[in-house]
Coordinates of C-alpha atoms and ligand atoms in Angstrom, one line a residue:
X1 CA 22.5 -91.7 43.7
X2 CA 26.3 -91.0 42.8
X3 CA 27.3 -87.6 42.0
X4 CA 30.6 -86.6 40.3
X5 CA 31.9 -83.2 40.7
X6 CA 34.8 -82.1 38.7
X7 CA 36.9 -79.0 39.8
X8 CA 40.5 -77.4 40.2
X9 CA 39.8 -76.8 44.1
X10 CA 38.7 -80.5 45.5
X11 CA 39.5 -79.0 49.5
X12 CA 36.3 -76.8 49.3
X13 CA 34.3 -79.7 49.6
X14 CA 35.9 -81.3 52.3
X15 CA 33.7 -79.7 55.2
X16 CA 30.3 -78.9 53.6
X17 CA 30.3 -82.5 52.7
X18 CA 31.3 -84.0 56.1
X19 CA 28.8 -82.7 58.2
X20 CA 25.0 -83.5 58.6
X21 CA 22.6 -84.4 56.4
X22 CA 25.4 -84.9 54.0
X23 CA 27.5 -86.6 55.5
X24 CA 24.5 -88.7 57.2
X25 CA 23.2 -89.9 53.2
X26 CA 26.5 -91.0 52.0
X27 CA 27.0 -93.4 55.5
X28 CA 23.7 -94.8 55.3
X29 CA 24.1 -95.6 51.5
X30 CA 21.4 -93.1 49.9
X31 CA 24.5 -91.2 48.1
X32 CA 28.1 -91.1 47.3
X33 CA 30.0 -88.2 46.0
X34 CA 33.0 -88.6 44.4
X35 CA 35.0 -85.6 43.6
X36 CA 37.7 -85.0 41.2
X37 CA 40.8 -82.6 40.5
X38 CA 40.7 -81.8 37.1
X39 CA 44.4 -80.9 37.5
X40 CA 45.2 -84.3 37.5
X41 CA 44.4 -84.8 33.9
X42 CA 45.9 -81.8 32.6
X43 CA 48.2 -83.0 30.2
X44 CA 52.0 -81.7 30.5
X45 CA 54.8 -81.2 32.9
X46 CA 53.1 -78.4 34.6
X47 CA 49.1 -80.0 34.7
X48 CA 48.9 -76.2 33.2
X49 CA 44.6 -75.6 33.2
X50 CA 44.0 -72.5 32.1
X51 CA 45.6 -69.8 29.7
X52 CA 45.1 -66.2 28.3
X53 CA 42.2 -65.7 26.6
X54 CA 41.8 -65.3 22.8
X55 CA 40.8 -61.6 22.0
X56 CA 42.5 -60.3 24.9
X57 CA 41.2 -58.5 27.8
X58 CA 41.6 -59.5 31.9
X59 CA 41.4 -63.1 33.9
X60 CA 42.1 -66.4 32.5
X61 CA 40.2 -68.8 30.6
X62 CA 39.9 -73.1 31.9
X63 CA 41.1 -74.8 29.4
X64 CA 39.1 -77.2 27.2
X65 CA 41.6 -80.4 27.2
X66 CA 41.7 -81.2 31.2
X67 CA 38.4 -81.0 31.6
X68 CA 37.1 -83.1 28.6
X69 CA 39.6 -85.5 29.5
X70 CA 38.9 -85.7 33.4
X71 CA 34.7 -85.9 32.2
X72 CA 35.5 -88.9 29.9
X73 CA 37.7 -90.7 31.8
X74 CA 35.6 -90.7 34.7
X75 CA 31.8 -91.5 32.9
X76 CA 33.9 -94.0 30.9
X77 CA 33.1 -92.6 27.5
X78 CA 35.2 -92.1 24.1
X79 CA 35.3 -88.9 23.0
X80 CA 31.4 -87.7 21.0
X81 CA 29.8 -91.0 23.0
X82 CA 26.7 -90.2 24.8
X83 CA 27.3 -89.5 28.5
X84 CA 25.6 -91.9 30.9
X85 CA 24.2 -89.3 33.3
X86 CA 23.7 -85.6 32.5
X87 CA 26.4 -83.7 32.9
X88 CA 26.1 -79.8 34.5
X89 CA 27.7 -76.9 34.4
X90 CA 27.6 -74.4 37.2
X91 CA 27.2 -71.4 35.6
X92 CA 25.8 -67.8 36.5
X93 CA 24.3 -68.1 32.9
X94 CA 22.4 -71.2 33.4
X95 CA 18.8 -71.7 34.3
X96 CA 18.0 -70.9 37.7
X97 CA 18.2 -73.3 40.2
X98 CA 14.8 -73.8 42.3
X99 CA 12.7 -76.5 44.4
X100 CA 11.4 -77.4 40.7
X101 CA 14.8 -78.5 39.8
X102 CA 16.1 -80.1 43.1
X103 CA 13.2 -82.3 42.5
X104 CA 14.2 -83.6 39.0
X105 CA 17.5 -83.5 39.5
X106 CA 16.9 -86.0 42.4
X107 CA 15.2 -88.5 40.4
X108 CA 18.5 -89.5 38.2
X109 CA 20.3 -92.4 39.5
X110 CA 24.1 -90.4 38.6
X111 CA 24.8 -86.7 38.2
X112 CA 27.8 -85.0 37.2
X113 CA 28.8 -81.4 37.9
X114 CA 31.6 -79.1 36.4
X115 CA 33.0 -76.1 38.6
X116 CA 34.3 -73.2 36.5
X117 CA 36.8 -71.2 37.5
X118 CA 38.6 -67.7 36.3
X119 CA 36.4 -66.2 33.8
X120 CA 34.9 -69.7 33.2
X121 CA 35.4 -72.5 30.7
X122 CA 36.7 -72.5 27.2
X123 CA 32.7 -72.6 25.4
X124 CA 33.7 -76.0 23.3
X125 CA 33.0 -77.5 26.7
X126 CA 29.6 -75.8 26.8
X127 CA 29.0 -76.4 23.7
X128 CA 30.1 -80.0 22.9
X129 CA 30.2 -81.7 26.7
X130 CA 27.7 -79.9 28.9
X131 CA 23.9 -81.1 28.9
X132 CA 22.9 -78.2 31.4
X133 CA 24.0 -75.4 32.4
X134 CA 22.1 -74.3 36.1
X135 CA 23.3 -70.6 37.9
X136 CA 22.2 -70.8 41.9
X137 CA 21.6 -66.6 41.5
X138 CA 21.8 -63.3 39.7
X139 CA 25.3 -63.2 40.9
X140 CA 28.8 -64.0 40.1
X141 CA 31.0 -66.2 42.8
X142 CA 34.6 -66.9 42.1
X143 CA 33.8 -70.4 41.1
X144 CA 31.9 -72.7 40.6
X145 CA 32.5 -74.9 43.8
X146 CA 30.0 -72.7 46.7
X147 CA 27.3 -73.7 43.7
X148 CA 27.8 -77.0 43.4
X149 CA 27.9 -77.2 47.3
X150 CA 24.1 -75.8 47.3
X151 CA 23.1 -77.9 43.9
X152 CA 23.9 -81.5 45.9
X153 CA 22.7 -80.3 49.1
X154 CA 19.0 -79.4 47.7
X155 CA 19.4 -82.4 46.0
X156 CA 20.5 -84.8 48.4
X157 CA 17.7 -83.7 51.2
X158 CA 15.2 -85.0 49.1
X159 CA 16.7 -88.5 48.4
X160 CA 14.5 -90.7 50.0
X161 CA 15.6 -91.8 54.0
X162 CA 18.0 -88.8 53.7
X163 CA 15.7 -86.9 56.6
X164 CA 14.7 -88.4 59.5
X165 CA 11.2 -87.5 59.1
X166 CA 10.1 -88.3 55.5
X167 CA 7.6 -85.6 55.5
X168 CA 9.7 -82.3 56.6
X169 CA 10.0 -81.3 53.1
X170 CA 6.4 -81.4 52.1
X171 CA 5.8 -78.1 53.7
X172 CA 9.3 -76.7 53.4
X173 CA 9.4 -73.4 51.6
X174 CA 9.3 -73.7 47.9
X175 CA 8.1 -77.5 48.0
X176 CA 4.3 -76.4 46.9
X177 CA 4.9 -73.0 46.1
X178 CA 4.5 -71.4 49.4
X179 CA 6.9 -70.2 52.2
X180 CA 6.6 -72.3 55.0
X181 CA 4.7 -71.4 58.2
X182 CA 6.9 -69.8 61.1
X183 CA 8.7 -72.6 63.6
X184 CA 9.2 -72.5 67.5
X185 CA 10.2 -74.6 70.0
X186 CA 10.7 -74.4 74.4
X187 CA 10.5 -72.5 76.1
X188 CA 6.9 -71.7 75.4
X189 CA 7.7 -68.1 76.8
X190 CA 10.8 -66.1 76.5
X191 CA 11.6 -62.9 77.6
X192 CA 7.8 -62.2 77.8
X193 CA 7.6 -63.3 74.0
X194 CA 5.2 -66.2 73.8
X195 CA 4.5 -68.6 71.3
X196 CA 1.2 -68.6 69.7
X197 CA -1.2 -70.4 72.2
X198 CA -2.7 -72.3 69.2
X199 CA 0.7 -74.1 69.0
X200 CA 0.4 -75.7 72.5
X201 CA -3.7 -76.3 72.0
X202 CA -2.7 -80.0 70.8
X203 CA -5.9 -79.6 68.9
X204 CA -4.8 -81.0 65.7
X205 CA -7.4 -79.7 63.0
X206 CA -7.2 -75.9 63.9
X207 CA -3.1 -76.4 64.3
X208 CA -3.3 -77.4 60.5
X209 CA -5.5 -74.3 59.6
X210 CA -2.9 -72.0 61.6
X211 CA -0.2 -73.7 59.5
X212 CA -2.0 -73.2 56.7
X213 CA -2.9 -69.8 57.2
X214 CA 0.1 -68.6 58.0
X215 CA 2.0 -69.9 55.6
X216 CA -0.6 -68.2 53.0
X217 CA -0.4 -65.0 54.9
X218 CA 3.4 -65.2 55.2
X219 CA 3.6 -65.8 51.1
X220 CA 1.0 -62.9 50.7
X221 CA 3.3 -60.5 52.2
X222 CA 7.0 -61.7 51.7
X223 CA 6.8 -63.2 47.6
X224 CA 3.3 -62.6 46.3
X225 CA 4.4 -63.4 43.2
X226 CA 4.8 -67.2 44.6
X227 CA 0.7 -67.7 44.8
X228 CA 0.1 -67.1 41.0
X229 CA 1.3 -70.6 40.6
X230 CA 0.7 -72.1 43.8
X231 CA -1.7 -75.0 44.1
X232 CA -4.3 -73.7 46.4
X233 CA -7.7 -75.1 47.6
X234 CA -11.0 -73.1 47.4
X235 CA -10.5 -72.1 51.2
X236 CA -7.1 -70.9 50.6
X237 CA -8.6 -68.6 47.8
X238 CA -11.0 -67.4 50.4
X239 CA -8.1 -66.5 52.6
X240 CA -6.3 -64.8 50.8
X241 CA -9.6 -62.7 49.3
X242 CA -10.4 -61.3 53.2
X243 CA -6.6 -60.7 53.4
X244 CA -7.4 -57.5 50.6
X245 CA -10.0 -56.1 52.8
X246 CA -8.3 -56.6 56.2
X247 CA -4.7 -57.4 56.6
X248 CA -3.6 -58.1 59.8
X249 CA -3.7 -61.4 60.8
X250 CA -4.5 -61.4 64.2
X251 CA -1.4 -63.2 66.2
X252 CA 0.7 -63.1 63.3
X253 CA 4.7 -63.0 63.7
X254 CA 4.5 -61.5 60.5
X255 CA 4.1 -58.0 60.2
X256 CA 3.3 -55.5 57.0
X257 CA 5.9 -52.8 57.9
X258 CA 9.2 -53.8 57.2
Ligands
LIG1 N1 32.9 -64.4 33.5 C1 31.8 -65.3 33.9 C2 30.5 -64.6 33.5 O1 30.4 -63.4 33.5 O2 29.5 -65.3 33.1 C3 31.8 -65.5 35.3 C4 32.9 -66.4 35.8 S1 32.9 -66.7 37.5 C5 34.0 -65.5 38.1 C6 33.8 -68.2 37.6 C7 32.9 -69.5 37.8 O3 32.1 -69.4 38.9 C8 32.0 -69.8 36.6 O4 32.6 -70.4 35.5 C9 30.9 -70.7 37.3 O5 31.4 -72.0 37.3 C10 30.9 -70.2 38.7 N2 29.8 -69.3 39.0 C11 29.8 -68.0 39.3 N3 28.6 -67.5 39.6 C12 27.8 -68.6 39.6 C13 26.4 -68.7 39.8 N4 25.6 -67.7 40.1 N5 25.8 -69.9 39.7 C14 26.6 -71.0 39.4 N6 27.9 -70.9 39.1 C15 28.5 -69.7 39.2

């Protein structure tokens, strides 16, 4: 996969893309990101990129010019041509950015992502460039940048031979709906807290259930709204039916009290 991210601040990337998993893809060959100042195609003697905006009122507005020019030269089309990859805006008025989308967005071949910054983007490039527009939250950052950082990260763990282990994101959190069971590792005590004994049991088929179960239970409490669309098996739907009548999950890190 190659990903293209256009933006006035190319430094931000510098460490969240050198490091781990990151880092690891683009050595082994599963990804290259190539990321570009859009200041460098700002036309004029001053690469000027954003001005007042019309109406009046605070902040400044990006300007239309650098950025379709900095998008076109790089995806080597004319102006109007269809784009060869789709081409996303980071936006806090996009569609929100989930497992779901992380998922598609991994199966393209080439991305391309388009930090705002100021009080965004002149709308022509909404309207006339931009095939997507995704927001990470219900919040507003300063740019676009911190977004795309999260957008290629999601996206990159699930390329193929980007983890280790090829399975550790079938049960992540998210992946089928539910949050993921609770972790631990040595020492199997610590500070008199011990780690449930089912853990160190090596029995493999009641490990799986705990797994299960907790993960259920831990969905249940923490984002029950998760489970309406979850794919669950007759014995899940069991579970969480004696969860109504008694709650407490007997050796449960999780708690109902906040
Ligand atoms: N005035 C804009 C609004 O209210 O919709 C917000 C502009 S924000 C200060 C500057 C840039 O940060 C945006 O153009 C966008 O690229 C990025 N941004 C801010 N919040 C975001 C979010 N939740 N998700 C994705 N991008 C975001």
């Amino acid at each position: 996969m190659h990903i293209d991210i256009f933006t006035l601040f190319p430094s931000m990337f510098v460490g969240p893309f050198g490091e781990s998993i990151v880092k690891r893809a683009q050595e082994a060959n599963l990804a290259s990101i190539a990321i570009h100042d859009i200041r460098d195609w700002a036309p004029g003697k001053h690469h000027q990129c954003d001005d007042t905006p019309y109406g009046g009122g605070g902040g400044m507005v990006m300007k239309p010019e650098p950025v379709f020019y900095a998008v076109e030269a790089v995806l080597g089309m004319g102006p109007g041509d269809p784009p060869p990859c789709p081409i996303i805006l980071l936006t806090p008025q996009g569609e929100r950015f989930t497992q779901q989308t992380a998922r598609e967005l991994s199966c393209h071949e080439r991305l391309a992502l388009v930090c705002g910054r100021y009080e965004g983007i002149d709308e022509r490039v909404r309207e006339h460039l931009i095939a997507r527009e995704i927001s990470i939250g219900d919040y507003v950052l300063s740019g676009g940048e911190p977004a795309a950082i999260v957008v290629v990260d999601a996206v990159i763990r699930l390329l193929p031979g980007a983890l280790g282990d090829p399975s550790a994101t079938f049960d992540d959190s998210h992946a089928s709906g539910l949050l993921e069971y609770p972790h631990y590792t040595r020492p199997a005590a610590f500070r008199g807290w011990a780690v449930p004994e089912i853990l160190l049991s090596g029995h493999h088929a009641n490990l799986s259930r705990w797994r299960r179960e907790a993960s259920l239970y831990r969905t249940w409490l923490r984002r029950p709204d998760l489970l309406q669309a979850a794919n669950l098996s007759e014995a899940d739907r069991a579970f969480l039916r004696r969860l109504e009548t008694d709650p407490v999950r007997e050796g449960s890190p999780d708690r109902q009290d906040p």
